[in-house]
Coordinates of C-alpha atoms in Angstrom, one line a residue:
M211 CA -1.9 4.4 -17.8
G212 CA -1.3 6.1 -14.5
I213 CA -3.1 3.5 -12.4
L214 CA -0.9 0.8 -14.0
I215 CA 2.4 2.3 -12.7
P216 CA 2.2 0.7 -9.2
F217 CA 1.4 -2.7 -10.8
I218 CA 4.4 -2.4 -13.1
G219 CA 6.6 -1.8 -10.0
T220 CA 5.3 -5.0 -8.3
S221 CA 5.8 -7.0 -11.6
A222 CA 9.4 -5.6 -11.9
G223 CA 10.1 -6.7 -8.3
A224 CA 8.7 -10.2 -8.9
L225 CA 10.7 -10.6 -12.1
S226 CA 13.9 -9.5 -10.4
V227 CA 13.8 -12.9 -8.6
L228 CA 14.9 -14.4 -11.9
L229 CA 18.2 -12.6 -11.4
M230 CA 18.7 -13.6 -7.8
K231 CA 20.5 -16.7 -6.8
K232 CA 19.5 -16.6 -3.1
E233 CA 17.2 -14.7 -0.8
P234 CA 18.5 -11.3 0.3
K235 CA 19.8 -10.9 3.9
P236 CA 17.3 -10.2 6.6
S237 CA 18.8 -6.7 7.2
L238 CA 18.2 -5.8 3.6
Q239 CA 14.6 -7.1 3.7
N240 CA 14.0 -5.0 6.9
F241 CA 15.4 -1.9 5.2
L242 CA 13.2 -2.4 2.2
L243 CA 10.1 -2.9 4.4
G244 CA 11.0 0.2 6.3
F245 CA 11.5 2.1 3.0
S246 CA 8.0 1.0 1.9
A247 CA 6.5 2.2 5.2
G248 CA 8.2 5.6 4.9
V249 CA 6.9 6.1 1.4
M250 CA 3.3 5.2 2.4
I251 CA 3.4 7.5 5.5
A252 CA 4.5 10.4 3.4
A253 CA 2.0 9.7 0.6
S254 CA -0.8 9.5 3.2
V255 CA 0.1 12.9 4.5
W256 CA 1.1 15.0 1.5
S257 CA -0.9 13.3 -1.3
L258 CA -4.1 12.4 0.6
L259 CA -4.8 14.0 4.0
L260 CA -3.6 17.5 3.3
P261 CA -5.6 17.8 0.0
S262 CA -8.6 16.4 1.9
I263 CA -8.4 19.2 4.5
E264 CA -7.8 21.8 1.8
M265 CA -10.9 20.6 -0.1
S266 CA -13.0 21.1 3.1
E267 CA -12.2 24.7 3.7
Q268 CA -15.9 25.6 3.4
F269 CA -16.3 23.9 6.8
G270 CA -14.3 26.7 8.4
R271 CA -13.0 25.6 11.8
F272 CA -14.2 22.1 11.1
A273 CA -12.2 21.6 7.9
W274 CA -10.5 18.7 9.6
L275 CA -13.8 16.8 9.9
P276 CA -14.0 15.0 6.5
A277 CA -10.3 14.0 6.9
A278 CA -10.8 12.6 10.4
V279 CA -14.0 10.7 9.5
G280 CA -12.6 9.3 6.2
F281 CA -9.3 8.4 7.9
L282 CA -11.0 6.4 10.7
F283 CA -13.3 4.6 8.2
G284 CA -10.2 3.6 6.2
I285 CA -8.6 2.1 9.3
F286 CA -11.7 0.2 10.2
F287 CA -12.3 -1.0 6.7
L288 CA -8.8 -2.6 6.5
L289 CA -9.4 -4.0 10.0
F290 CA -12.6 -5.6 8.8
L291 CA -10.8 -7.1 5.8
D292 CA -8.0 -8.3 8.0
N293 CA -10.5 -10.3 10.1
V294 CA -12.6 -11.8 7.2
I295 CA -9.9 -12.8 4.7
P296 CA -7.6 -15.7 5.7
H297 CA -4.0 -14.7 5.2
L298 CA -0.5 -15.4 6.4
H299 CA 2.2 -12.8 7.0
L300 CA 5.8 -13.6 6.0
D301 CA 7.1 -13.5 9.6
Q302 CA 4.4 -15.7 11.1
Q303 CA 3.6 -19.4 11.3
S304 CA -0.1 -19.1 12.2
P305 CA -2.6 -17.5 9.7
E306 CA -4.9 -14.6 10.6
G307 CA -8.6 -14.2 9.8
P308 CA -11.1 -17.0 9.8
R309 CA -10.1 -20.7 9.8
S310 CA -9.5 -21.9 6.3
N311 CA -8.2 -25.0 4.4
L312 CA -6.3 -22.7 2.0
Q313 CA -2.7 -23.7 1.3
R314 CA 0.1 -21.7 3.0
V315 CA 1.3 -20.3 -0.3
T316 CA -2.2 -19.0 -1.1
M317 CA -2.5 -17.3 2.3
L318 CA 0.9 -15.6 1.8
V319 CA -0.3 -14.2 -1.5
L320 CA -3.6 -13.1 0.0
A321 CA -1.7 -11.2 2.7
V322 CA 0.2 -9.1 0.1
T323 CA -3.0 -8.7 -2.0
L324 CA -4.8 -7.3 1.1
H325 CA -1.9 -4.9 1.6
N326 CA -2.1 -3.7 -2.0
I327 CA -5.8 -2.7 -1.9
P328 CA -5.4 0.6 -0.2
E329 CA -2.5 1.5 -2.5
G330 CA -4.8 1.0 -5.5
M331 CA -7.5 3.0 -3.8
A332 CA -5.1 5.9 -3.1
V333 CA -4.0 6.1 -6.7
G334 CA -7.6 5.9 -8.0
V335 CA -9.0 8.6 -5.8
L336 CA -6.1 11.0 -6.6
F337 CA -6.6 10.5 -10.3
A338 CA -10.4 11.0 -9.8
S339 CA -9.8 14.2 -8.0
A340 CA -7.5 15.4 -10.8
L341 CA -10.2 14.5 -13.4
Q342 CA -12.7 16.5 -11.5
G343 CA -10.5 19.6 -11.9
S344 CA -9.8 19.9 -8.2
A345 CA -7.5 22.9 -7.3
Q346 CA -5.9 20.8 -4.5
T347 CA -4.7 18.0 -6.7
S348 CA -3.3 17.6 -10.2
F349 CA -2.4 14.9 -12.7
A350 CA 1.3 15.6 -11.7
A351 CA 0.5 14.9 -8.1
A352 CA -1.4 11.7 -9.1
Y353 CA 1.5 10.5 -11.2
V354 CA 4.0 11.3 -8.4
L355 CA 1.9 9.1 -6.0
S356 CA 1.8 6.3 -8.6
L357 CA 5.6 6.5 -9.0
G358 CA 6.2 6.6 -5.3
I359 CA 4.1 3.5 -4.7
A360 CA 5.7 1.8 -7.7
L361 CA 9.2 2.4 -6.2
Q362 CA 8.2 0.7 -2.9
N363 CA 6.4 -2.0 -4.8
I364 CA 9.6 -3.1 -6.5
P365 CA 11.2 -4.6 -3.3
E366 CA 7.7 -5.8 -2.2
G367 CA 7.4 -7.8 -5.4
A368 CA 10.7 -9.5 -4.7
I369 CA 9.9 -10.0 -1.0
I370 CA 6.8 -12.0 -1.8
S371 CA 8.2 -14.0 -4.7
L372 CA 11.4 -15.1 -2.8
P373 CA 9.5 -16.7 0.1
L374 CA 7.2 -18.5 -2.3
R375 CA 10.2 -19.9 -4.0
A376 CA 11.5 -20.9 -0.5
E377 CA 8.2 -22.7 0.1
G378 CA 9.0 -25.0 -2.8
L379 CA 7.1 -23.4 -5.7
P380 CA 8.8 -23.6 -9.1
L381 CA 10.6 -20.4 -10.0
S382 CA 8.0 -19.5 -12.8
K383 CA 5.1 -19.9 -10.4
S384 CA 6.8 -17.8 -7.7
V385 CA 7.2 -15.0 -10.2
I386 CA 3.6 -15.3 -11.5
Y387 CA 2.1 -15.3 -8.0
G388 CA 4.2 -12.3 -7.1
I389 CA 3.0 -10.4 -10.2
L390 CA -0.7 -11.4 -9.5
S391 CA -0.5 -10.1 -6.0
G392 CA -0.2 -6.6 -7.5
I393 CA -3.1 -6.9 -9.9
V394 CA -5.5 -5.8 -7.2
E395 CA -4.0 -2.3 -7.3
P396 CA -5.3 -1.3 -10.8
V397 CA -8.6 -3.1 -10.0
A398 CA -9.0 -1.1 -6.8
A399 CA -8.1 2.1 -8.6
V400 CA -10.7 1.6 -11.3
I401 CA -13.4 0.8 -8.7
T402 CA -12.5 4.0 -6.7
L403 CA -12.5 6.0 -9.9
L404 CA -16.0 4.9 -10.8
L405 CA -17.3 5.5 -7.3
T406 CA -15.7 9.0 -7.1
N407 CA -17.1 10.0 -10.5
V408 CA -20.6 9.1 -9.2
V409 CA -20.3 11.0 -5.9
V410 CA -18.0 14.0 -6.3
S411 CA -19.0 15.5 -3.0
I412 CA -17.3 12.7 -1.0
L413 CA -13.9 13.3 -2.5
P414 CA -12.4 14.6 0.7
Y415 CA -13.7 11.6 2.6
L416 CA -12.3 9.2 0.0
L417 CA -8.9 10.8 0.0
A418 CA -8.7 10.4 3.8
F419 CA -10.2 6.9 3.6
A420 CA -7.3 5.8 1.4
A421 CA -4.8 7.5 3.8
G422 CA -6.3 5.6 6.7
A423 CA -6.2 2.3 4.9
M424 CA -2.5 2.8 4.0
I425 CA -1.5 3.8 7.5
Y426 CA -3.3 0.7 8.8
V427 CA -1.0 -1.4 6.5
V428 CA 2.1 0.4 7.8
V429 CA 1.3 0.0 11.5
E430 CA -0.2 -3.5 11.3
E431 CA 2.2 -5.1 8.8
L432 CA 5.2 -3.3 7.4
I433 CA 6.7 -1.9 10.7
P434 CA 6.2 -5.2 12.7
E435 CA 7.7 -7.3 9.8
S436 CA 10.6 -4.9 9.5
Q437 CA 11.5 -5.5 13.1
T438 CA 12.1 -9.3 12.8
G439 CA 15.5 -10.8 13.6
P440 CA 18.2 -9.2 15.7
H441 CA 17.5 -5.7 16.9
S442 CA 18.7 -3.2 14.3
N443 CA 18.1 0.4 13.3
V444 CA 18.2 -0.5 9.6
S445 CA 14.4 -0.5 9.2
T446 CA 14.2 2.9 10.9
I447 CA 16.8 4.3 8.4
G448 CA 14.6 2.8 5.6
V449 CA 11.5 4.6 6.9
A450 CA 13.4 7.9 7.0
I451 CA 14.8 7.5 3.5
G452 CA 11.4 6.4 2.0
F453 CA 9.6 9.2 3.8
V454 CA 12.0 11.9 2.6
I455 CA 12.1 10.7 -1.0
M456 CA 8.3 10.6 -1.2
M457 CA 8.0 14.0 0.4
I458 CA 10.5 15.5 -2.0
L459 CA 8.7 14.0 -5.0
D460 CA 5.3 15.2 -3.9
V461 CA 6.4 18.8 -3.0
A462 CA 8.8 19.3 -5.9
L463 CA 6.8 17.6 -8.6
G464 CA 3.2 17.3 -7.4

């Protein structure tokens, strides 16, 4: 049930489009994108990188090594996916990745789906760590991460469904595609859980791997997209609020 929480957040955001008469102002979208970036940065540090380092205390002075290696592998894994999967970001006209005959709407959904993979992995690896009885993580921490990602998935679900509606898709299809863009999260979480249960010794690497993948999404997609339109500090405020909320949730409840 825990790994379904982020998907519920995406679905709620997509369904909220049914209540909206028009697309939200660019400033609000930029704030929400910044908020999502702040949540993901805080989750990467408190929920993933710090537990990874704590699990590696037996390395002594080199306790940072698994976190550093896993983090870099996570960055390069998302970079690889970014280059082999055709997709289109909301603020761009030209698609990224290999040339494809896919429709514009399909590539918009693929962009968000690609973005959601590391979030599912992060939730899966933290629940796997809790299942293994790790002293550094707990089920409370895993649920806090799921909740935090679900909170930032709510605006994301709306942000993907509204442009699909603007592309000319019927309202029902826009909502369905928005919901389906989040289905990859529980799938990625289950795959990560299965992998971690097989190879317990690589847990510190997997935690850092998920952190690296999430940071890649923040730097490559969320922050640039939050800076579109006239210059404004609203996205920076969103980052600060998202970061602080996720940090408080993790420290107080996790």
